[in-house]
């Protein structure tokens, strides 16, 4: 029978509690009290300077925690405990699709007429830029660290998790677009992102630190893109609000469909 290290296991609920406390108390308060004003389009004026710094608390904590846990006995114990719970034969491909759920939510809300921060083209532009940069940074970090996956698979480069970085980038786009108009809905993307990262652990394809740092990379890059968004104002579809982009998923792959509302 496998021995379970209860000392390490007891720390997990505390970490999750502190993270959850921040998400459901501090961040909603920030969303209501802080605002950013841009005057003119090329000059960045911040009404409250600590706003962006406060938004980096969670990803910063994830980076620090991930850096501390990386290759330590703690994350090895977490890995053993997860496998002990779900079973060594557990495997699912749900995480391959779950990371795109926030994108589906984004365009579904647009199609239903839910008020967002930006026009659908600007949403797509910010999403594309965030994912391209996130994928580039994640790929470079993978090659730089060259960390072996917990399952010892042929595909190396475990740190950080690309699934997690993409999932949290997508979730942060959803958050930025709807936090002012539909706060509860804005947070749902993070639920799918957390589920994606959790499944990476359950599939034994990533360590805890991989998921933590991957999540932080996706969040930070997306928030930077939105901070600089007023500088990039090109939008050829600004006056065509009846056009909407919808996600497409089928057996042949995924993509986008341009839809017109009448």
XYZ file of N, CA, C and O in Angstrom, residues 68-251:
736
model
N 9.086 27.792 -5.621
C 9.485 27.109 -4.383
C 9.241 25.606 -4.483
O 10.063 24.797 -4.051
N 8.095 25.218 -5.048
C 7.727 23.794 -5.101
C 8.483 23.021 -6.175
O 8.586 21.797 -6.097
N 9.016 23.733 -7.178
C 9.648 23.083 -8.318
C 10.729 22.079 -7.903
O 11.713 22.435 -7.253
N 10.507 20.816 -8.257
C 11.444 19.709 -8.020
C 11.671 19.399 -6.546
O 12.592 18.647 -6.197
N 10.853 19.945 -5.658
C 10.957 19.628 -4.240
C 10.154 18.377 -3.899
O 9.315 17.920 -4.676
N 10.396 17.865 -2.730
C 9.676 16.694 -2.268
C 8.191 16.983 -2.123
O 7.343 16.090 -2.267
N 7.874 18.243 -1.844
C 6.472 18.624 -1.660
C 5.630 18.304 -2.891
O 4.585 17.675 -2.791
N 6.073 18.748 -4.077
C 5.260 18.503 -5.263
C 5.298 17.028 -5.684
O 4.356 16.533 -6.301
N 6.356 16.342 -5.334
C 6.386 14.896 -5.586
C 5.340 14.197 -4.716
O 4.680 13.255 -5.162
N 5.198 14.688 -3.477
C 4.204 14.118 -2.577
C 2.794 14.432 -3.064
O 1.898 13.592 -2.995
N 2.593 15.670 -3.571
C 1.290 16.048 -4.122
C 0.939 15.142 -5.286
O -0.192 14.653 -5.404
N 1.915 14.893 -6.156
C 1.699 14.025 -7.310
C 1.280 12.620 -6.871
O 0.341 12.030 -7.428
N 1.957 12.080 -5.862
C 1.625 10.741 -5.368
C 0.235 10.711 -4.768
O -0.521 9.748 -4.963
N -0.109 11.763 -4.027
C -1.425 11.815 -3.392
C -2.551 11.926 -4.422
O -3.615 11.326 -4.250
N -2.312 12.690 -5.489
C -3.314 12.827 -6.550
C -3.534 11.482 -7.231
O -4.672 11.047 -7.452
N -2.447 10.805 -7.562
C -2.553 9.496 -8.221
C -3.176 8.455 -7.298
O -3.897 7.566 -7.749
N -2.889 8.576 -6.005
C -3.487 7.662 -5.038
C -5.005 7.848 -4.998
O -5.764 6.888 -4.821
N -5.452 9.104 -5.201
C -6.879 9.419 -5.144
C -7.619 8.997 -6.404
O -8.691 8.384 -6.337
N -7.065 9.341 -7.577
C -7.772 9.080 -8.849
C -7.415 7.729 -9.456
O -8.127 7.231 -10.335
N -6.303 7.150 -9.011
C -5.870 5.873 -9.571
C -4.799 6.058 -10.631
O -4.829 7.027 -11.392
N -3.858 5.138 -10.687
C -2.731 5.246 -11.622
C -3.150 5.047 -13.077
O -2.401 5.398 -13.994
N -4.312 4.476 -13.294
C -4.773 4.232 -14.665
C -5.697 5.329 -15.174
O -6.251 5.210 -16.268
N -5.867 6.385 -14.396
C -6.754 7.473 -14.809
C -6.190 8.186 -16.035
O -5.012 8.509 -16.094
N -7.044 8.415 -17.017
C -6.635 9.173 -18.200
C -7.866 9.739 -18.893
O -8.874 9.053 -19.043
N -7.782 11.001 -19.258
C -8.861 11.651 -19.987
C -8.285 12.717 -20.907
O -7.200 13.257 -20.647
N -9.011 12.988 -21.992
C -8.615 14.038 -22.931
C -9.484 15.273 -22.793
O -9.400 16.193 -23.611
N -10.290 15.309 -21.734
C -11.195 16.435 -21.525
C -10.422 17.745 -21.411
O -10.865 18.802 -21.888
N -9.233 17.690 -20.782
C -8.445 18.908 -20.601
C -7.975 19.501 -21.927
O -7.684 20.695 -22.005
N -7.899 18.682 -22.987
C -7.504 19.187 -24.295
C -8.548 20.153 -24.849
O -8.224 21.029 -25.658
N -9.805 19.989 -24.425
C -10.905 20.821 -24.927
C -11.376 21.839 -23.885
O -11.848 22.918 -24.249
N -11.229 21.488 -22.606
C -11.728 22.345 -21.537
C -11.022 23.697 -21.521
O -11.608 24.705 -21.121
N -9.798 23.735 -21.963
C -9.048 24.996 -21.956
C -9.654 26.034 -22.899
O -9.392 27.239 -22.777
N -10.453 25.576 -23.873
C -11.095 26.493 -24.819
C -12.471 26.947 -24.356
O -13.108 27.780 -25.017
N -12.957 26.428 -23.242
C -14.304 26.758 -22.758
C -14.510 28.259 -22.551
O -15.570 28.790 -22.914
N -13.530 29.001 -21.978
C -13.739 30.442 -21.823
C -13.931 31.169 -23.154
O -14.654 32.167 -23.211
N -13.288 30.671 -24.228
C -13.477 31.282 -25.545
C -14.909 31.061 -26.017
O -15.550 31.976 -26.555
N -15.407 29.857 -25.823
C -16.790 29.560 -26.196
C -17.750 30.446 -25.414
O -18.740 30.955 -25.963
N -17.470 30.645 -24.118
C -18.305 31.519 -23.298
C -18.282 32.947 -23.820
O -19.325 33.624 -23.875
N -17.107 33.414 -24.205
C -16.936 34.786 -24.683
C -17.821 35.068 -25.884
O -18.603 36.034 -25.896
N -17.722 34.220 -26.907
C -18.463 34.478 -28.140
C -19.946 34.115 -28.018
O -20.780 34.696 -28.712
N -20.260 33.177 -27.145
C -21.662 32.866 -26.896
C -22.353 34.065 -26.247
O -23.495 34.411 -26.586
N -21.649 34.722 -25.315
C -22.196 35.917 -24.664
C -22.388 37.035 -25.673
O -23.389 37.772 -25.627
N -21.440 37.185 -26.592
C -21.571 38.199 -27.640
C -22.792 37.914 -28.512
O -23.542 38.820 -28.869
N -22.965 36.651 -28.870
C -24.083 36.263 -29.728
C -25.429 36.511 -29.040
O -26.429 36.825 -29.701
N -25.442 36.389 -27.712
C -26.677 36.588 -26.942
C -26.893 38.051 -26.563
O -27.883 38.381 -25.916
N -25.939 38.903 -26.931
C -26.100 40.329 -26.672
C -25.692 40.789 -25.293
O -26.080 41.879 -24.854
N -24.918 39.994 -24.575
C -24.438 40.398 -23.245
C -23.420 41.520 -23.413
O -22.489 41.414 -24.208
N -23.596 42.606 -22.691
C -22.726 43.770 -22.823
C -21.316 43.448 -22.343
O -21.120 42.938 -21.244
N -20.333 43.754 -23.175
C -18.925 43.509 -22.856
C -18.151 44.824 -22.870
O -18.688 45.870 -23.270
N -16.911 44.774 -22.460
C -16.082 45.972 -22.442
C -15.756 46.429 -23.856
O -15.764 47.629 -24.155
N -15.445 45.483 -24.748
C -14.973 45.817 -26.086
C -15.841 45.233 -27.186
O -16.615 44.297 -26.965
N -15.674 45.772 -28.371
C -16.277 45.249 -29.588
C -15.709 43.860 -29.849
O -14.582 43.543 -29.459
N -16.482 42.988 -30.528
C -16.040 41.610 -30.741
C -14.711 41.527 -31.481
O -13.913 40.621 -31.225
N -14.432 42.471 -32.373
C -13.162 42.436 -33.089
C -11.994 42.720 -32.147
O -10.938 42.076 -32.228
N -12.189 43.701 -31.240
C -11.142 44.009 -30.265
C -10.946 42.844 -29.297
O -9.824 42.570 -28.849
N -12.037 42.156 -28.964
C -11.920 40.965 -28.127
C -11.052 39.917 -28.815
O -10.147 39.339 -28.199
N -11.349 39.674 -30.096
C -10.606 38.674 -30.856
C -9.146 39.077 -31.018
O -8.247 38.246 -30.920
N -8.924 40.364 -31.245
C -7.561 40.886 -31.389
C -6.764 40.668 -30.106
O -5.628 40.162 -30.142
N -7.349 41.035 -28.973
C -6.667 40.867 -27.690
C -6.446 39.395 -27.356
O -5.410 39.017 -26.806
N -7.447 38.578 -27.691
C -7.331 37.139 -27.451
C -6.192 36.552 -28.274
O -5.365 35.778 -27.756
N -6.137 36.910 -29.557
C -5.105 36.371 -30.442
C -3.712 36.794 -29.993
O -2.783 35.980 -29.940
N -3.560 38.079 -29.663
C -2.250 38.579 -29.215
C -1.831 37.882 -27.925
O -0.664 37.470 -27.769
N -2.772 37.735 -27.002
C -2.472 37.082 -25.719
C -2.019 35.646 -25.919
O -1.030 35.200 -25.320
N -2.726 34.904 -26.771
C -2.398 33.497 -26.980
C -1.075 33.326 -27.716
O -0.300 32.407 -27.415
N -0.809 34.199 -28.686
C 0.449 34.105 -29.435
C 1.640 34.347 -28.510
O 2.619 33.595 -28.509
N 1.561 35.412 -27.706
C 2.663 35.726 -26.784
C 2.778 34.663 -25.700
O 3.883 34.241 -25.337
N 1.631 34.218 -25.174
C 1.635 33.184 -24.136
C 2.280 31.902 -24.649
O 3.098 31.272 -23.962
N 1.908 31.499 -25.858
C 2.471 30.281 -26.445
C 3.978 30.427 -26.655
O 4.744 29.490 -26.392
N 4.412 31.610 -27.100
C 5.840 31.854 -27.335
C 6.634 31.788 -26.031
O 7.654 31.094 -25.946
N 6.150 32.508 -25.007
C 6.847 32.543 -23.720
C 6.862 31.161 -23.078
O 7.900 30.706 -22.562
N 5.727 30.464 -23.112
C 5.653 29.118 -22.529
C 6.610 28.168 -23.222
O 7.315 27.382 -22.574
N 6.646 28.223 -24.558
C 7.546 27.352 -25.322
C 9.011 27.604 -24.994
O 9.798 26.662 -24.867
N 9.370 28.885 -24.866
C 10.759 29.230 -24.543
C 11.138 28.739 -23.149
O 12.256 28.232 -22.932
N 10.215 28.904 -22.192
C 10.486 28.442 -20.827
C 10.617 26.921 -20.779
O 11.453 26.387 -20.031
N 9.816 26.227 -21.564
C 9.891 24.770 -21.613
C 11.277 24.308 -22.061
O 11.879 23.400 -21.471
N 11.775 24.907 -23.138
C 13.085 24.523 -23.664
C 14.204 24.930 -22.720
O 15.215 24.236 -22.594
N 14.016 26.076 -22.060
C 15.043 26.567 -21.143
C 15.181 25.686 -19.912
O 16.292 25.366 -19.476
N 14.046 25.273 -19.346
C 14.069 24.467 -18.117
C 14.275 22.977 -18.397
O 14.878 22.268 -17.601
N 13.701 22.490 -19.518
C 13.855 21.087 -19.927
C 13.540 20.126 -18.771
O 14.283 19.187 -18.492
N 12.431 20.351 -18.119
C 12.021 19.547 -16.974
C 11.284 18.290 -17.440
O 10.455 18.343 -18.341
N 11.575 17.170 -16.827
C 10.946 15.895 -17.189
C 9.544 15.803 -16.597
O 9.313 16.203 -15.463
N 8.619 15.255 -17.371
C 7.247 15.090 -16.907
C 7.173 13.986 -15.859
O 7.998 13.071 -15.854
N 6.176 14.047 -14.980
C 6.064 13.035 -13.921
C 5.842 11.616 -14.445
O 6.243 10.653 -13.792
N 5.207 11.501 -15.626
C 4.977 10.164 -16.180
C 6.166 9.655 -16.984
O 6.131 8.548 -17.515
N 7.217 10.474 -17.084
C 8.409 10.066 -17.809
C 8.165 9.810 -19.281
O 8.885 9.037 -19.909
N 7.141 10.449 -19.849
C 6.778 10.237 -21.243
C 7.827 10.730 -22.214
O 8.784 11.419 -21.846
N 7.635 10.373 -23.480
C 8.581 10.765 -24.519
C 8.571 12.276 -24.744
O 9.568 12.858 -25.141
N 7.396 12.908 -24.520
C 7.293 14.356 -24.684
C 7.819 15.018 -23.414
O 7.188 14.945 -22.358
N 8.973 15.651 -23.504
C 9.603 16.276 -22.340
C 9.064 17.704 -22.174
O 7.939 17.994 -22.553
N 9.886 18.566 -21.631
C 9.531 19.979 -21.466
C 8.237 20.138 -20.675
O 7.220 20.583 -21.181
N 8.285 19.795 -19.409
C 7.095 19.816 -18.563
C 6.780 21.195 -17.995
O 5.614 21.516 -17.769
N 7.797 22.013 -17.788
C 7.644 23.288 -17.073
C 7.790 24.483 -18.009
O 8.819 24.609 -18.678
N 6.752 25.372 -18.057
C 5.446 25.292 -17.399
C 4.414 24.573 -18.272
O 4.703 24.227 -19.424
N 3.224 24.397 -17.762
C 2.160 23.702 -18.480
C 1.536 24.604 -19.540
O 1.000 25.669 -19.220
N 1.606 24.188 -20.808
C 1.019 24.971 -21.898
C -0.505 24.956 -21.828
O -1.157 25.954 -22.151
N -1.076 23.804 -21.434
C -2.528 23.733 -21.275
C -2.999 24.766 -20.250
O -4.002 25.466 -20.460
N -2.266 24.859 -19.147
C -2.657 25.784 -18.078
C -2.476 27.233 -18.500
O -3.338 28.078 -18.227
N -1.365 27.548 -19.150
C -1.122 28.931 -19.569
C -2.181 29.384 -20.570
O -2.688 30.504 -20.489
N -2.554 28.511 -21.506
C -3.580 28.859 -22.486
C -4.950 28.993 -21.820
O -5.701 29.930 -22.109
N -5.269 28.067 -20.925
C -6.571 28.097 -20.244
C -6.732 29.374 -19.435
O -7.799 30.012 -19.459
N -5.692 29.788 -18.717
C -5.782 30.990 -17.894
C -5.711 32.260 -18.726
O -6.259 33.297 -18.319
N -5.051 32.211 -19.880
C -5.077 33.358 -20.788
C -6.497 33.560 -21.309
O -7.022 34.683 -21.326
N -7.134 32.476 -21.729
C -8.514 32.542 -22.209
C -9.459 33.035 -21.111
O -10.344 33.863 -21.350
N -9.263 32.514 -19.900
C -10.117 32.900 -18.769
C -9.951 34.373 -18.416
O -10.916 35.055 -18.043
N -8.727 34.884 -18.553
C -8.472 36.290 -18.222
C -9.088 37.224 -19.246
O -9.543 38.321 -18.901
N -9.132 36.816 -20.507
C -9.827 37.604 -21.530
C -11.303 37.713 -21.169
O -11.896 38.800 -21.223
N -11.912 36.590 -20.801
C -13.320 36.594 -20.400
C -13.527 37.499 -19.188
O -14.496 38.272 -19.128
N -12.616 37.415 -18.237
C -12.695 38.246 -17.035
C -12.629 39.733 -17.385
O -13.451 40.539 -16.923
N -11.660 40.120 -18.207
C -11.473 41.522 -18.559
C -12.675 42.084 -19.311
O -13.027 43.255 -19.155
N -13.304 41.259 -20.116
C -14.421 41.727 -20.942
C -15.717 41.902 -20.160
O -16.525 42.774 -20.479
N -15.937 41.094 -19.127
C -17.252 41.098 -18.477
C -17.233 41.423 -16.985
O -18.291 41.408 -16.357
N -16.067 41.733 -16.414
C -16.009 41.982 -14.982
C -16.825 43.211 -14.578
O -17.373 43.280 -13.476
N -16.959 44.202 -15.467
C -17.698 45.415 -15.139
C -19.201 45.279 -15.374
O -19.997 46.011 -14.767
N -19.607 44.378 -16.258
C -21.029 44.255 -16.601
C -21.675 42.988 -16.048
O -22.850 43.005 -15.709
N -20.928 41.898 -15.984
C -21.449 40.625 -15.468
C -20.374 39.947 -14.628
O -19.737 38.980 -15.072
N -20.135 40.444 -13.410
C -19.028 39.957 -12.576
C -19.028 38.455 -12.324
O -17.975 37.815 -12.397
N -20.196 37.899 -12.023
C -20.258 36.459 -11.745
C -19.854 35.665 -12.982
O -19.061 34.721 -12.906
N -20.393 36.045 -14.122
C -20.070 35.378 -15.380
C -18.583 35.526 -15.698
O -17.953 34.596 -16.223
N -18.008 36.671 -15.376
C -16.603 36.934 -15.689
C -15.661 35.949 -15.017
O -14.602 35.622 -15.560
N -16.056 35.456 -13.834
C -15.186 34.546 -13.085
C -15.319 33.087 -13.520
O -14.488 32.265 -13.155
N -16.357 32.758 -14.284
C -16.584 31.349 -14.629
C -15.457 30.753 -15.457
O -15.192 29.552 -15.378
N -14.793 31.584 -16.251
C -13.686 31.078 -17.068
C -12.567 30.516 -16.215
O -11.908 29.540 -16.597
N -12.343 31.113 -15.043
C -11.293 30.624 -14.154
C -11.646 29.246 -13.595
O -10.756 28.463 -13.271
N -12.946 28.963 -13.487
C -13.354 27.630 -13.056
C -12.907 26.575 -14.052
O -12.373 25.520 -13.676
N -13.102 26.856 -15.341
C -12.661 25.937 -16.386
C -11.134 25.850 -16.428
O -10.570 24.781 -16.685
N -10.464 26.969 -16.179
C -8.997 26.981 -16.194
C -8.431 26.143 -15.047
O -7.476 25.371 -15.232
N -9.015 26.291 -13.859
C -8.573 25.498 -12.702
C -8.815 24.014 -12.967
O -7.979 23.161 -12.635
N -9.967 23.708 -13.576
C -10.278 22.318 -13.903
C -9.262 21.752 -14.895
O -8.835 20.601 -14.778
N -8.850 22.571 -15.861
C -7.845 22.140 -16.839
C -6.532 21.813 -16.156
O -5.928 20.760 -16.399
N -6.075 22.711 -15.284
C -4.832 22.466 -14.566
C -4.914 21.248 -13.668
O -3.957 20.473 -13.564
N -6.061 21.060 -13.027
C -6.248 19.905 -12.149
C -6.173 18.601 -12.933
O -5.580 17.609 -12.479
N -6.768 18.597 -14.120
C -6.742 17.393 -14.947
C -5.336 17.079 -15.456
O -5.006 15.915 -15.695
N -4.518 18.104 -15.613
C -3.119 17.856 -16.011
C -2.390 17.090 -14.908
O -1.544 16.233 -15.190
N -2.725 17.386 -13.663
C -2.139 16.651 -12.539
C -2.697 15.232 -12.481
O -1.959 14.274 -12.265
N -4.007 15.112 -12.673
C -4.639 13.798 -12.609
C -4.164 12.882 -13.739
O -4.044 11.668 -13.550
N -3.879 13.470 -14.893
C -3.363 12.684 -16.022
C -1.880 12.347 -15.858
O -1.303 11.655 -16.704
N -1.269 12.881 -14.793
C 0.141 12.634 -14.500
C 1.053 13.161 -15.612
O 2.117 12.613 -15.862
N 0.624 14.224 -16.280
C 1.438 14.818 -17.347
C 2.156 16.078 -16.888
O 3.000 16.605 -17.621
N 1.812 16.571 -15.694
C 2.466 17.777 -15.181
C 2.590 17.728 -13.672
O 1.801 17.074 -12.982
N 3.598 18.451 -13.181
C 3.789 18.649 -11.755
C 2.989 19.872 -11.314
O 2.572 20.683 -12.142
N 2.821 20.027 -10.000
C 2.075 21.152 -9.457
C 2.695 22.485 -9.865
O 1.989 23.423 -10.242
N 4.013 22.603 -9.797
C 4.683 23.858 -10.151
C 4.491 24.205 -11.628
O 4.417 25.379 -11.990
N 4.394 23.188 -12.480
C 4.159 23.433 -13.908
C 2.837 24.153 -14.118
O 2.742 25.102 -14.901
N 1.820 23.668 -13.420
C 0.473 24.235 -13.555
C 0.422 25.641 -12.967
O -0.169 26.556 -13.549
N 1.036 25.828 -11.794
C 1.017 27.129 -11.132
C 1.663 28.216 -11.989
O 1.085 29.287 -12.216
N 2.871 27.937 -12.465
C 3.592 28.938 -13.259
C 2.930 29.126 -14.619
O 2.861 30.244 -15.136
N 2.410 28.055 -15.203
C 1.696 28.178 -16.465
C 0.493 29.095 -16.324
O 0.238 29.948 -17.183
N -0.251 28.941 -15.234
C -1.410 29.797 -14.968
C -0.979 31.257 -14.854
O -1.629 32.154 -15.403
N 0.112 31.487 -14.142
C 0.595 32.858 -13.945
C 1.020 33.493 -15.266
O 0.730 34.662 -15.525
N 1.689 32.735 -16.120
C 2.129 33.253 -17.423
C 0.930 33.718 -18.249
O 0.918 34.822 -18.796
N -0.097 32.876 -18.333
C -1.277 33.228 -19.109
C -1.991 34.457 -18.568
O -2.437 35.323 -19.336
N -2.096 34.574 -17.244
C -2.785 35.701 -16.630
C -2.024 37.009 -16.817
O -2.605 38.024 -17.209
N -0.722 36.981 -16.551
C 0.080 38.206 -16.621
C 0.138 38.752 -18.038
O -0.053 39.958 -18.272
N 0.403 37.891 -19.002
C 0.510 38.343 -20.389
C -0.810 38.942 -20.870
O -0.828 39.996 -21.520
N -1.924 38.307 -20.554
C -3.226 38.819 -20.982
C -3.542 40.154 -20.328
O -4.062 41.073 -20.978
N -3.219 40.304 -19.055
C -3.461 41.576 -18.378
C -2.584 42.685 -18.959
O -3.011 43.840 -19.057
N -1.369 42.362 -19.375
C -0.503 43.343 -20.028
C -1.085 43.757 -21.376
O -1.041 44.937 -21.743
N -1.625 42.795 -22.109
C -2.241 43.096 -23.407
C -3.400 44.059 -23.228
O -3.552 45.028 -23.983
N -4.219 43.834 -22.208
C -5.358 44.722 -21.968
C -4.918 46.079 -21.434
O -5.580 47.095 -21.685
N -3.821 46.117 -20.713
C -3.301 47.393 -20.225
C -2.856 48.268 -21.392
O -3.037 49.486 -21.385
N -2.283 47.637 -22.423
C -1.786 48.363 -23.588
C -2.811 48.458 -24.714
O -2.538 49.061 -25.753
N -3.988 47.887 -24.499
C -5.014 47.849 -25.548
C -5.364 49.215 -26.126
O -5.570 49.335 -27.337
N -5.482 50.297 -25.325
C -5.844 51.600 -25.895
C -4.862 52.108 -26.949
O -5.213 52.968 -27.752
N -3.643 51.589 -26.945
C -2.649 52.034 -27.931
C -2.952 51.440 -29.300
O -2.646 52.031 -30.341
N -3.546 50.247 -29.315
C -3.851 49.552 -30.573
C -5.346 49.664 -30.824
O -6.128 48.845 -30.371
N -5.749 50.662 -31.558
C -7.170 50.932 -31.738
C -7.691 50.604 -33.136
O -8.782 51.018 -33.490
N -6.957 49.881 -33.933
C -7.417 49.543 -35.282
C -8.563 48.549 -35.220
O -8.452 47.491 -34.637
N -9.699 48.921 -35.826
C -10.880 48.055 -35.836
C -11.717 48.352 -37.076
O -12.511 49.297 -37.083
N -11.573 47.561 -38.147
C -12.329 47.800 -39.383
C -13.809 47.444 -39.264
O -14.592 47.759 -40.150
N -14.210 46.776 -38.168
C -15.600 46.355 -37.995
C -16.295 47.129 -36.879
O -17.313 46.685 -36.353
N -15.771 48.290 -36.536
C -16.282 49.041 -35.397
C -17.762 49.376 -35.523
O -18.496 49.371 -34.531
N -18.224 49.670 -36.729
C -19.614 50.078 -36.942
C -20.511 48.931 -37.401
O -21.610 49.152 -37.915
N -20.049 47.702 -37.238
C -20.841 46.536 -37.670
C -21.091 45.632 -36.473
O -20.572 44.518 -36.401
N -21.882 46.098 -35.534
C -22.160 45.323 -34.323
C -23.039 44.110 -34.578
O -23.227 43.267 -33.706
N -23.650 44.040 -35.786
C -24.503 42.888 -36.085
C -23.702 41.681 -36.534
O -24.247 40.610 -36.752
N -22.384 41.859 -36.681
C -21.511 40.735 -37.014
C -20.889 40.172 -35.741
O -20.423 40.928 -34.889
N -20.888 38.855 -35.627
C -20.367 38.203 -34.426
C -19.515 37.005 -34.830
O -19.847 36.292 -35.780
N -18.414 36.801 -34.123
C -17.579 35.622 -34.340
C -17.987 34.554 -33.335
O -18.114 34.825 -32.137
N -18.198 33.331 -33.816
C -18.570 32.214 -32.957
C -17.530 31.105 -33.074
O -16.980 30.882 -34.158
N -17.220 30.417 -31.973
C -16.267 29.306 -32.026
C -16.879 28.086 -32.706
O -18.085 27.857 -32.633
N -16.034 27.288 -33.359
C -16.485 26.078 -34.037
C -15.633 24.909 -33.560
O -14.405 24.951 -33.608
N -16.294 23.867 -33.075
C -15.617 22.663 -32.621
C -16.265 21.450 -33.273
O -17.476 21.304 -33.242
N -15.451 20.591 -33.879
C -15.958 19.336 -34.427
C -14.822 18.326 -34.485
O -13.718 18.585 -33.994
N -15.077 17.167 -35.095
C -14.078 16.095 -35.143
C -12.852 16.486 -35.967
O -11.777 15.906 -35.799
